[in-house]
């Protein structure tokens, strides 16, 4: 037993100890919170003041000129004002000299400061580069890990692209690209032609009903073609899980719209963490969409692991799962080399022994990426192609004749991947459409380290800004008829179409070019050839020519054409 005096001494001592250690804890917590606050403040100050100041000095030191930036917002205000002014009216007729409308700040500043200048998007400098040889260097293999995507662009797209290959940088990008590239190899894509023709047949049936017994009907092909390309990517990406895939894409589309509405605030440090009603809605949509994606991925993995299906499937998700898991052993995991992969059981063993090269989150991010990268862009290409053919009936007739020659006149003869290369005139029309209306009118590359480019110093944290549209419409490179629709310039191939072969870059080039280029061109040829065989079309009087960019280049009021069935 403990005497009461000692007990009370111990009690008072221990309560004293408790109080002292509580106070100690409190002051530790206080110090920690103070440190976190100071660190947070330093990060903000570094981001909005210290780093931009250093970059501005570097620009000034090398005599780089440009419009003076404002603190934190750079040249945003002037950019927005100029864009607003240009976009307030239509173009008045289907004219293709759209540079002033789409990039008014570029045309204004290049007149004042010359072809090489710098402007600021918030606190990030953009160094304008238009010399093909310099662009070749930026896109080259030796610079693939040194340039990437900027912080602001990553933030703008993080909700609907995540950290997928489009927005990844450095080693992470290289790893992702290595894993997904085989899924876009021509041999794998050939198997997707059937899906593309099937989806196009559904659109044609819909138009058949609309045309009915009338000879002509007005259709907004922009929205129909957007739905078609979304269908095609949902089918090619998710195959049997198409219905779930469609729901995911609806959610992604809403997320994308919501994010873009507030894109101008993304430069505000910490704005994405604030519990605003906008952020809550984004978080809710994202959660729902990712839960659905997880379900599809898990379902596919379960079916393979219990042996219900022998492979992950031929859709993009299946190809990606196989690439990400099946072959990881050949490359990384030495222990797995002893396993014979011939039997189903062995394949299962490999999967359970080897570390997947992609986590579920990364696969989800790639799925979102393909949807975004693969449907708006191709919808744009198809829409502008139809508008240009509607306004140029002689080219429409030439393309149709070629389709009849190559594929025959009967609907049953569906286009196949092997015959598409014979559609040469259609190929020239597609190239010319991508020259006049490239879905990506600007490409940027963010310097992840200090770089030299020609006689320029590109400091880490700045971006090279390439105005694709300006290069595609440059009279010095393409001739005086640069802003006219003339597919014949591509008759002798791309290299001969222009004074400098690198001035044409709808898909960029080099190791970070569009991985879906073959997919997109195959899809465009299949869809357009099937439409041309069935319908003749002209511009509807209600069409208003007003191109705008909402991530990609599109007609603001839709693309109304008059469809007439070919009897
Ligand atoms: C007409 C259609 C298309 C055009 C004009 C186009 C254009 C481009 C361009 C210019 C880039 C480079 C962007 C940059 O680095 O800033 C790019 C990248 C990419 N595209 Fe496409 N694209 C098209 C269709 C597709 C399709 C159908 C897919 C997939 C199904 C796709 C997937 C991708 C991916 C994943 C990247 C990122 C590649 C990387 O960073 O390594 N694209 N595309």
Coordinates of C-alpha atoms and ligand atoms in Angstrom, one line a residue:
X1 CA 0.0 0.0 0.0
X2 CA 1.2 3.5 -0.6
X3 CA 1.0 6.0 2.3
X4 CA -1.5 8.7 1.7
X5 CA 1.2 11.5 1.9
X6 CA 3.4 9.8 -0.7
X7 CA 0.3 9.1 -2.8
X8 CA -0.7 12.7 -2.7
X9 CA 2.9 13.7 -3.5
X10 CA 2.9 11.4 -6.5
X11 CA -0.5 12.6 -7.5
X12 CA 0.5 16.2 -7.3
X13 CA 3.8 15.4 -9.1
X14 CA 2.1 13.5 -11.9
X15 CA -0.6 16.1 -12.4
X16 CA 2.3 18.7 -12.5
X17 CA 4.0 16.4 -15.1
X18 CA 0.9 16.0 -17.1
X19 CA 0.4 19.8 -17.1
X20 CA 4.0 20.4 -18.1
X21 CA 4.0 17.8 -20.8
X22 CA 0.6 19.2 -22.1
X23 CA 2.1 22.6 -22.2
X24 CA 5.2 21.2 -23.9
X25 CA 2.9 19.5 -26.5
X26 CA 1.0 22.8 -27.0
X27 CA 4.1 24.8 -27.6
X28 CA 5.5 22.1 -29.9
X29 CA 2.2 22.2 -31.9
X30 CA 2.3 26.0 -31.9
X31 CA 5.8 25.9 -33.2
X32 CA 4.9 23.3 -35.8
X33 CA 1.9 25.3 -37.0
X34 CA 4.0 28.4 -37.1
X35 CA 6.5 26.6 -39.2
X36 CA 3.8 25.3 -41.6
X37 CA 2.4 28.8 -41.9
X38 CA 5.8 30.3 -42.6
X39 CA 6.6 27.5 -45.1
X40 CA 3.2 28.0 -46.8
X41 CA 3.7 31.8 -47.0
X42 CA 7.3 31.3 -48.4
X43 CA 5.9 29.0 -51.1
X44 CA 3.3 31.6 -52.0
X45 CA 5.8 34.5 -52.0
X46 CA 8.3 32.3 -54.0
X47 CA 5.5 31.4 -56.5
X48 CA 4.0 34.9 -57.1
X49 CA 6.9 37.2 -56.5
X50 CA 10.5 35.7 -56.1
X51 CA 10.5 33.3 -59.1
X52 CA 8.7 35.7 -61.5
X53 CA 11.2 38.4 -60.5
X54 CA 14.1 36.1 -61.2
X55 CA 12.6 35.1 -64.6
X56 CA 11.9 38.7 -65.5
X57 CA 15.5 39.6 -64.8
X58 CA 16.7 36.7 -67.0
X59 CA 14.5 37.9 -69.9
X60 CA 15.7 41.5 -69.5
X61 CA 19.3 40.5 -69.3
X62 CA 19.2 38.8 -72.7
X63 CA 17.3 41.7 -74.2
X64 CA 14.0 39.8 -74.7
X65 CA 11.2 42.3 -75.4
X66 CA 7.5 42.0 -74.8
X67 CA 4.4 43.7 -73.3
X68 CA 5.1 44.7 -69.6
X69 CA 3.5 42.2 -67.2
X70 CA 1.4 43.1 -64.2
X71 CA 2.1 41.6 -60.8
X72 CA 0.6 38.1 -60.5
X73 CA -1.7 38.3 -63.5
X74 CA 1.0 39.0 -66.2
X75 CA -0.7 40.0 -69.5
X76 CA -4.0 38.2 -68.8
X77 CA -6.1 41.4 -68.8
X78 CA -4.9 42.5 -72.2
X79 CA -5.2 39.0 -73.7
X80 CA -8.7 38.7 -72.5
X81 CA -9.7 42.2 -73.7
X82 CA -8.3 41.6 -77.2
X83 CA -9.9 38.2 -77.4
X84 CA -13.3 39.5 -76.2
X85 CA -13.2 42.3 -78.9
X86 CA -12.3 39.8 -81.7
X87 CA -14.9 37.2 -80.7
X88 CA -17.7 39.7 -80.3
X89 CA -18.6 39.4 -84.0
X90 CA -18.8 36.7 -86.7
X91 CA -16.3 36.4 -89.5
X92 CA -18.9 37.2 -92.2
X93 CA -18.6 34.2 -94.6
X94 CA -16.5 31.1 -94.5
X95 CA -13.1 32.9 -94.6
X96 CA -10.1 31.1 -93.4
X97 CA -7.8 34.0 -92.4
X98 CA -8.7 33.4 -88.8
X99 CA -5.3 34.3 -87.2
X100 CA -6.3 37.8 -86.1
X101 CA -9.5 36.4 -84.6
X102 CA -8.0 33.5 -82.7
X103 CA -4.6 35.0 -81.6
X104 CA -5.1 38.8 -81.6
X105 CA -2.5 39.3 -78.9
X106 CA 0.1 37.4 -80.9
X107 CA -0.6 39.4 -84.1
X108 CA -0.5 42.7 -82.1
X109 CA 2.7 41.9 -80.1
X110 CA 4.6 40.3 -83.0
X111 CA 4.0 43.6 -85.0
X112 CA 5.5 45.6 -82.1
X113 CA 8.3 43.3 -80.8
X114 CA 9.1 41.1 -83.8
X115 CA 8.9 37.3 -84.2
X116 CA 10.7 36.5 -81.0
X117 CA 9.2 38.0 -77.8
X118 CA 8.0 37.2 -74.4
X119 CA 4.6 37.6 -72.7
X120 CA 3.2 36.4 -69.4
X121 CA 0.3 34.1 -68.5
X122 CA -0.1 35.0 -64.8
X123 CA 3.4 34.5 -63.3
X124 CA 4.7 32.2 -66.1
X125 CA 6.6 33.7 -69.0
X126 CA 5.9 32.4 -72.5
X127 CA 8.7 32.8 -75.0
X128 CA 7.3 32.9 -78.6
X129 CA 9.2 30.8 -81.1
X130 CA 8.3 30.5 -84.8
X131 CA 11.6 29.5 -86.4
X132 CA 11.1 25.9 -87.7
X133 CA 14.7 24.9 -86.8
X134 CA 14.3 26.0 -83.2
X135 CA 11.0 24.2 -83.0
X136 CA 12.6 21.1 -84.3
X137 CA 15.1 21.3 -81.4
X138 CA 12.4 21.8 -78.8
X139 CA 10.5 18.8 -80.1
X140 CA 13.7 16.7 -80.5
X141 CA 14.4 13.5 -78.6
X142 CA 17.3 15.1 -76.7
X143 CA 15.0 17.6 -75.2
X144 CA 12.1 15.3 -74.5
X145 CA 12.8 15.1 -70.8
X146 CA 13.9 18.7 -70.4
X147 CA 10.6 20.3 -71.6
X148 CA 7.1 19.4 -70.4
X149 CA 3.8 20.9 -69.3
X150 CA 3.6 24.0 -67.2
X151 CA 2.2 24.3 -63.7
X152 CA -0.7 26.5 -64.8
X153 CA -1.7 24.1 -67.6
X154 CA -1.5 21.1 -65.2
X155 CA -3.7 22.8 -62.7
X156 CA -6.2 23.8 -65.4
X157 CA -6.7 20.3 -66.5
X158 CA -6.0 18.3 -63.4
X159 CA -9.7 17.4 -62.7
X160 CA -10.4 15.9 -66.1
X161 CA -6.9 14.7 -67.1
X162 CA -5.2 14.0 -63.8
X163 CA -1.6 13.1 -64.2
X164 CA -2.1 11.2 -67.4
X165 CA 0.5 11.2 -70.2
X166 CA -0.7 14.6 -71.7
X167 CA 0.2 16.5 -68.5
X168 CA 3.0 14.3 -67.2
X169 CA 6.7 15.5 -67.2
X170 CA 10.2 14.1 -67.2
X171 CA 10.7 10.4 -66.3
X172 CA 7.1 10.0 -65.3
X173 CA 6.0 11.0 -68.8
X174 CA 8.6 8.7 -70.5
X175 CA 7.4 5.7 -68.5
X176 CA 3.7 6.4 -69.3
X177 CA 4.4 6.9 -72.9
X178 CA 6.4 3.6 -73.1
X179 CA 3.5 1.8 -71.6
X180 CA 0.6 3.3 -73.7
X181 CA 2.4 3.6 -77.1
X182 CA 2.0 -0.1 -78.1
X183 CA -1.8 0.2 -77.7
X184 CA -1.7 2.7 -80.6
X185 CA 0.4 0.6 -82.9
X186 CA -1.2 0.2 -86.3
X187 CA -1.5 -3.6 -85.9
X188 CA -3.6 -3.1 -82.7
X189 CA -5.6 -0.2 -84.3
X190 CA -6.7 -2.3 -87.3
X191 CA -8.9 -4.3 -84.9
X192 CA -10.7 -1.1 -84.0
X193 CA -11.9 -0.3 -87.5
X194 CA -15.0 -2.4 -87.1
X195 CA -16.1 -0.4 -84.0
X196 CA -15.6 2.9 -86.0
X197 CA -17.8 1.7 -88.9
X198 CA -20.5 0.4 -86.5
X199 CA -20.8 3.7 -84.7
X200 CA -20.8 5.6 -88.0
X201 CA -23.6 3.4 -89.3
X202 CA -25.7 4.4 -86.2
X203 CA -25.2 8.1 -87.0
X204 CA -26.1 7.5 -90.7
X205 CA -29.3 5.6 -89.6
X206 CA -30.2 8.6 -87.4
X207 CA -29.8 11.0 -90.3
X208 CA -31.8 8.6 -92.5
X209 CA -34.7 9.0 -90.2
X210 CA -34.3 12.8 -90.2
X211 CA -34.1 13.0 -94.0
X212 CA -37.2 10.7 -94.2
X213 CA -39.0 11.4 -97.4
X214 CA -37.8 15.0 -97.7
X215 CA -35.0 15.5 -100.2
X216 CA -33.0 17.7 -97.9
X217 CA -32.7 18.3 -94.2
X218 CA -30.7 20.8 -92.1
X219 CA -28.4 19.1 -89.6
X220 CA -26.0 20.6 -87.0
X221 CA -23.2 18.2 -87.8
X222 CA -20.9 19.6 -85.0
X223 CA -23.0 18.2 -82.2
X224 CA -23.7 14.9 -84.0
X225 CA -20.0 14.3 -84.9
X226 CA -19.0 15.1 -81.3
X227 CA -21.4 12.4 -80.1
X228 CA -20.1 10.1 -82.7
X229 CA -16.5 10.5 -81.7
X230 CA -17.4 10.2 -78.0
X231 CA -19.2 6.9 -78.9
X232 CA -16.2 5.7 -80.9
X233 CA -13.8 6.5 -78.1
X234 CA -16.1 4.9 -75.4
X235 CA -16.4 1.7 -77.5
X236 CA -12.7 1.6 -78.4
X237 CA -11.6 2.4 -74.8
X238 CA -14.0 0.3 -72.8
X239 CA -15.5 -2.2 -75.3
X240 CA -18.0 -4.4 -73.4
X241 CA -18.1 -1.8 -70.6
X242 CA -19.4 0.8 -73.1
X243 CA -22.6 1.8 -71.1
X244 CA -20.6 2.5 -67.9
X245 CA -18.0 4.2 -70.1
X246 CA -20.6 6.6 -71.5
X247 CA -21.7 7.6 -68.0
X248 CA -18.1 8.3 -67.1
X249 CA -17.7 10.5 -70.2
X250 CA -20.8 12.5 -69.4
X251 CA -19.4 13.2 -66.0
X252 CA -16.0 14.1 -67.5
X253 CA -17.6 16.5 -70.0
X254 CA -19.5 18.3 -67.2
X255 CA -16.2 18.4 -65.2
X256 CA -14.4 19.9 -68.1
X257 CA -17.0 22.6 -68.7
X258 CA -17.0 23.5 -65.0
X259 CA -13.3 23.7 -64.8
X260 CA -12.9 25.8 -67.9
X261 CA -15.5 28.4 -66.6
X262 CA -13.1 29.1 -63.7
X263 CA -9.8 28.6 -65.5
X264 CA -8.9 32.3 -65.2
X265 CA -8.7 31.9 -61.4
X266 CA -6.4 28.9 -61.4
X267 CA -3.3 31.1 -61.0
X268 CA -4.5 32.2 -57.5
X269 CA -2.3 30.1 -55.1
X270 CA -4.4 27.6 -53.2
X271 CA -7.7 28.4 -55.0
X272 CA -8.3 24.7 -55.7
X273 CA -8.4 23.9 -52.0
X274 CA -11.0 26.5 -51.0
X275 CA -14.3 25.0 -50.0
X276 CA -16.3 27.1 -52.5
X277 CA -19.5 25.7 -54.0
X278 CA -17.7 25.3 -57.3
X279 CA -14.9 23.2 -55.7
X280 CA -17.5 21.1 -53.9
X281 CA -19.3 20.3 -57.1
X282 CA -16.0 19.4 -58.8
X283 CA -15.0 17.1 -56.0
X284 CA -18.4 15.4 -56.1
X285 CA -18.3 14.8 -59.8
X286 CA -14.7 13.6 -59.7
X287 CA -15.5 11.2 -56.9
X288 CA -18.5 9.7 -58.8
X289 CA -16.5 9.4 -62.0
X290 CA -13.5 7.8 -60.4
X291 CA -15.7 5.3 -58.5
X292 CA -17.2 4.2 -61.8
X293 CA -13.8 3.9 -63.4
X294 CA -12.4 1.9 -60.5
X295 CA -15.4 -0.5 -60.8
X296 CA -14.7 -1.1 -64.5
X297 CA -11.0 -1.7 -63.9
X298 CA -11.5 -3.9 -61.0
X299 CA -14.1 -6.0 -62.8
X300 CA -11.8 -6.6 -65.7
X301 CA -8.9 -7.6 -63.3
X302 CA -11.2 -9.9 -61.4
X303 CA -12.4 -11.7 -64.5
X304 CA -8.8 -12.3 -65.6
X305 CA -7.6 -13.4 -62.2
X306 CA -10.4 -16.0 -61.7
X307 CA -9.7 -17.2 -65.2
X308 CA -13.2 -16.3 -66.6
X309 CA -11.6 -14.5 -69.5
X310 CA -8.1 -15.3 -70.9
X311 CA -7.0 -11.7 -71.5
X312 CA -7.8 -8.2 -70.6
X313 CA -9.4 -7.6 -74.0
X314 CA -8.7 -5.7 -77.2
X315 CA -10.1 -2.4 -76.2
X316 CA -7.8 0.4 -75.1
X317 CA -8.4 -0.3 -71.5
X318 CA -7.5 -4.0 -72.0
X319 CA -4.4 -3.2 -74.0
X320 CA -3.3 -0.8 -71.3
X321 CA -3.9 -3.2 -68.5
X322 CA -2.0 -5.9 -70.4
X323 CA 0.9 -3.5 -71.2
X324 CA 1.0 -2.2 -67.6
X325 CA 1.0 -5.6 -66.0
X326 CA 1.8 -8.5 -68.3
X327 CA 5.1 -7.2 -69.6
X328 CA 6.4 -5.5 -66.5
X329 CA 8.4 -8.6 -65.7
X330 CA 10.4 -8.6 -68.9
X331 CA 11.7 -5.2 -68.2
X332 CA 11.8 -4.7 -64.4
X333 CA 11.3 -7.7 -62.3
X334 CA 14.1 -10.2 -62.5
X335 CA 12.4 -12.8 -60.2
X336 CA 9.7 -13.3 -62.7
X337 CA 12.0 -14.4 -65.5
X338 CA 11.9 -18.0 -64.3
X339 CA 8.1 -18.3 -64.7
X340 CA 6.9 -19.9 -67.9
X341 CA 4.2 -17.7 -69.2
X342 CA 2.6 -20.2 -71.5
X343 CA -0.3 -21.4 -69.4
X344 CA -3.2 -19.4 -67.9
X345 CA -2.0 -20.3 -64.4
X346 CA 1.5 -19.0 -65.2
X347 CA 0.1 -15.8 -66.6
X348 CA -1.8 -15.5 -63.4
X349 CA 1.3 -16.1 -61.4
X350 CA 3.2 -13.5 -63.3
X351 CA 0.5 -11.0 -62.6
X352 CA 0.5 -11.7 -58.9
X353 CA 4.3 -11.8 -58.6
X354 CA 5.1 -8.7 -60.6
X355 CA 4.6 -5.2 -59.6
X356 CA 2.2 -3.5 -61.9
X357 CA 3.8 -0.7 -63.9
X358 CA 0.7 1.4 -63.5
X359 CA -1.4 1.9 -60.4
X360 CA -5.2 2.0 -60.6
X361 CA -5.0 5.8 -60.3
X362 CA -2.6 6.0 -63.2
X363 CA -4.8 3.8 -65.4
X364 CA -7.8 6.0 -64.5
X365 CA -5.9 9.1 -65.4
X366 CA -4.9 7.6 -68.8
X367 CA -8.6 6.6 -69.5
X368 CA -9.6 10.2 -68.8
X369 CA -6.8 11.4 -71.0
X370 CA -7.8 9.3 -74.0
X371 CA -11.3 10.5 -73.8
X372 CA -10.3 14.2 -73.7
X373 CA -7.5 13.9 -76.2
X374 CA -9.3 11.6 -78.5
X375 CA -12.8 12.9 -79.0
X376 CA -12.9 16.7 -79.1
X377 CA -9.9 16.8 -81.4
X378 CA -11.3 14.3 -83.9
X379 CA -14.8 15.8 -83.7
X380 CA -13.2 19.2 -84.7
X381 CA -11.4 17.6 -87.6
X382 CA -14.6 15.9 -88.9
X383 CA -16.7 19.0 -88.4
X384 CA -14.3 21.4 -90.2
X385 CA -13.8 18.9 -93.0
X386 CA -17.6 18.7 -93.6
X387 CA -17.9 22.5 -93.5
X388 CA -15.0 22.9 -96.0
X389 CA -16.4 20.2 -98.3
X390 CA -19.9 21.8 -98.1
X391 CA -18.4 25.1 -99.3
X392 CA -16.2 23.4 -101.9
X393 CA -18.5 21.1 -103.9
X394 CA -15.9 20.3 -106.6
X395 CA -13.6 18.8 -103.9
X396 CA -16.6 17.0 -102.4
X397 CA -17.3 15.4 -105.7
X398 CA -13.7 14.4 -106.3
X399 CA -13.6 12.8 -102.8
X400 CA -16.9 11.0 -103.4
X401 CA -15.7 9.6 -106.8
X402 CA -12.6 8.3 -105.1
X403 CA -14.6 6.6 -102.3
X404 CA -16.8 4.9 -105.0
X405 CA -13.7 3.7 -106.8
X406 CA -11.9 2.4 -103.7
X407 CA -14.9 1.1 -101.6
X408 CA -17.6 0.6 -104.2
X409 CA -21.0 2.2 -104.1
X410 CA -22.8 -0.4 -102.0
X411 CA -23.3 0.2 -98.3
X412 CA -22.3 -3.4 -97.4
X413 CA -18.7 -2.7 -98.5
X414 CA -17.5 -1.2 -95.3
X415 CA -14.2 0.6 -95.2
X416 CA -11.4 -1.5 -93.8
X417 CA -8.1 -0.4 -92.3
X418 CA -6.1 -2.0 -95.1
X419 CA -7.8 -0.1 -97.9
X420 CA -7.8 3.4 -96.3
X421 CA -4.3 4.3 -97.6
X422 CA -5.9 4.3 -101.1
X423 CA -8.1 7.2 -100.3
X424 CA -5.5 9.8 -101.4
X425 CA -7.7 12.7 -102.2
X426 CA -9.5 12.3 -98.9
X427 CA -6.1 12.3 -97.2
X428 CA -5.2 15.6 -98.9
X429 CA -8.5 17.1 -97.8
X430 CA -7.9 16.0 -94.2
X431 CA -4.3 17.5 -94.3
X432 CA -5.6 20.8 -95.6
X433 CA -8.4 20.9 -93.0
X434 CA -5.8 20.3 -90.2
X435 CA -3.7 23.1 -91.7
X436 CA -6.5 25.7 -91.7
X437 CA -8.2 24.6 -88.6
X438 CA -5.8 22.7 -86.3
X439 CA -7.5 21.6 -83.1
X440 CA -4.5 22.7 -81.1
X441 CA -3.8 26.3 -82.3
X442 CA -0.9 26.7 -79.9
X443 CA 1.6 24.2 -78.4
X444 CA 3.7 25.1 -75.4
X445 CA 6.7 23.4 -73.8
X446 CA 7.7 24.3 -70.2
X447 CA 11.4 24.3 -69.4
X448 CA 12.0 21.8 -66.5
X449 CA 15.6 22.9 -66.4
X450 CA 17.7 25.8 -67.7
X451 CA 18.0 25.4 -71.5
X452 CA 19.7 27.0 -74.4
X453 CA 17.7 27.4 -77.7
X454 CA 19.6 29.0 -80.6
X455 CA 21.0 32.2 -79.1
X456 CA 18.3 32.3 -76.4
X457 CA 18.5 31.3 -72.8
X458 CA 15.3 29.5 -71.7
X459 CA 15.4 29.6 -67.9
X460 CA 13.7 26.8 -65.8
X461 CA 10.1 27.8 -65.2
X462 CA 9.6 29.6 -68.5
X463 CA 7.8 28.1 -71.5
X464 CA 8.4 28.0 -75.3
X465 CA 5.2 29.1 -77.0
X466 CA 4.6 27.8 -80.5
X467 CA 1.7 29.5 -82.5
X468 CA 0.8 26.5 -84.7
X469 CA -2.0 28.5 -86.4
X470 CA 0.3 31.4 -87.3
X471 CA 2.8 28.9 -88.9
X472 CA 0.1 27.1 -90.8
X473 CA -1.2 30.4 -92.3
X474 CA 2.2 32.1 -92.9
X475 CA 2.4 33.4 -96.4
X476 CA 6.2 33.2 -96.5
X477 CA 6.0 29.5 -95.9
X478 CA 2.8 28.5 -97.8
X479 CA 2.6 31.2 -100.5
X480 CA 0.1 34.0 -101.0
X481 CA -2.8 31.6 -101.1
X482 CA -2.0 30.5 -97.5
X483 CA -5.5 31.2 -96.2
X484 CA -7.3 29.4 -99.1
X485 CA -8.6 25.9 -99.1
X486 CA -6.4 24.1 -101.6
X487 CA -5.9 20.4 -100.8
X488 CA -3.8 20.0 -104.0
X489 CA -0.8 21.5 -102.1
X490 CA -0.5 18.1 -100.4
X491 CA -0.5 16.2 -103.7
X492 CA 3.2 15.5 -103.5
X493 CA 3.2 14.6 -99.9
X494 CA 3.6 16.7 -96.7
X495 CA 7.2 17.5 -97.2
X496 CA 6.6 19.2 -100.5
X497 CA 3.5 21.1 -99.4
X498 CA 5.4 24.0 -97.8
X499 CA 8.8 25.7 -97.9
X500 CA 9.8 24.1 -94.6
X501 CA 8.4 20.6 -93.8
X502 CA 8.4 21.4 -90.1
X503 CA 6.1 24.3 -90.4
X504 CA 3.1 21.9 -90.5
X505 CA 2.4 20.4 -87.1
X506 CA -1.2 19.6 -86.3
X507 CA 0.0 16.6 -84.3
X508 CA 3.3 18.2 -83.1
X509 CA 6.3 16.0 -83.8
X510 CA 9.2 14.2 -82.1
X511 CA 8.9 11.8 -79.2
X512 CA 6.1 13.8 -77.6
X513 CA 3.9 14.0 -80.7
X514 CA 0.3 12.9 -80.7
X515 CA 0.3 9.2 -79.8
X516 CA -3.2 8.9 -81.3
X517 CA -2.4 10.3 -84.7
X518 CA -2.9 7.1 -86.6
X519 CA -6.1 6.4 -84.7
X520 CA -7.4 9.9 -85.5
X521 CA -6.6 9.7 -89.3
X522 CA -8.1 6.2 -89.5
X523 CA -11.3 7.4 -87.8
X524 CA -11.5 10.5 -90.0
X525 CA -11.2 8.5 -93.2
X526 CA -13.7 5.9 -92.1
X527 CA -16.3 8.4 -91.0
X528 CA -16.0 10.8 -93.9
X529 CA -15.9 8.1 -96.6
X530 CA -19.1 6.6 -95.2
X531 CA -20.9 10.0 -95.1
X532 CA -19.7 10.9 -98.6
X533 CA -21.0 7.7 -100.0
X534 CA -24.5 8.4 -98.6
X535 CA -25.0 12.2 -98.7
X536 CA -24.3 15.2 -100.7
X537 CA -24.1 18.4 -98.5
X538 CA -24.0 22.1 -98.8
X539 CA -23.7 25.0 -96.2
X540 CA -27.0 25.8 -94.6
X541 CA -28.0 29.5 -94.8
X542 CA -28.2 29.5 -91.0
X543 CA -24.5 28.7 -90.6
X544 CA -22.5 31.6 -88.9
X545 CA -18.8 31.4 -89.3
X546 CA -17.4 32.1 -85.8
X547 CA -14.5 29.9 -84.8
X548 CA -13.6 29.9 -81.1
X549 CA -11.2 27.9 -78.9
X550 CA -12.5 26.0 -75.9
X551 CA -9.4 23.8 -75.5
X552 CA -9.8 22.9 -79.2
X553 CA -10.8 25.0 -82.2
X554 CA -14.5 24.7 -82.9
X555 CA -17.4 26.6 -84.6
X556 CA -19.1 28.7 -82.0
X557 CA -22.7 28.3 -83.2
X558 CA -22.4 24.7 -84.5
X559 CA -22.0 23.6 -88.1
X560 CA -25.3 23.6 -90.0
X561 CA -25.3 21.8 -93.4
X562 CA -28.1 20.7 -95.7
X563 CA -27.9 17.0 -96.2
X564 CA -29.3 15.4 -99.3
X565 CA -29.4 11.6 -99.8
X566 CA -27.6 10.2 -102.8
X567 CA -30.0 8.0 -104.6
Ligands
LIG1 C1 -7.4 15.2 -85.2 C2 -7.2 14.6 -84.1 C3 -6.0 15.0 -83.2 C4 -5.2 16.0 -83.2 C5 -5.1 17.2 -84.1 C6 -4.3 15.8 -82.1 C7 -3.2 16.7 -81.7 C8 -2.4 16.5 -80.7 C9 -1.3 17.4 -80.4 C10 -0.9 18.7 -81.1 C11 -0.6 16.9 -79.3 C12 0.6 17.4 -78.6 C13 0.1 18.4 -77.5 C14 1.1 18.9 -76.6 O1 2.1 18.3 -76.4 O2 0.9 20.0 -76.1 C15 -1.3 15.6 -78.9 C16 -1.0 14.8 -77.9 C17 -1.6 13.7 -77.5 N1 -2.7 13.1 -78.2 FE1 -3.6 13.8 -79.9 N2 -4.6 14.7 -81.4 C18 -5.7 14.1 -82.1 C19 -6.3 12.9 -81.8 C20 -5.9 12.1 -80.7 C21 -6.6 10.8 -80.4 C22 -7.7 10.2 -81.3 C23 -6.0 10.3 -79.3 C24 -6.2 9.1 -78.6 C25 -7.2 8.2 -78.7 C26 -4.9 11.3 -78.9 C27 -4.1 11.2 -77.8 C28 -3.1 12.0 -77.5 C29 -2.2 11.8 -76.4 C30 -2.3 10.7 -75.3 C31 -1.3 12.9 -76.4 C32 -0.2 13.1 -75.4 C33 1.1 12.5 -76.0 C34 2.3 12.8 -75.1 O3 2.4 13.8 -74.4 O4 3.2 12.0 -75.1 N3 -5.0 12.3 -79.8 N4 -2.4 15.4 -79.8

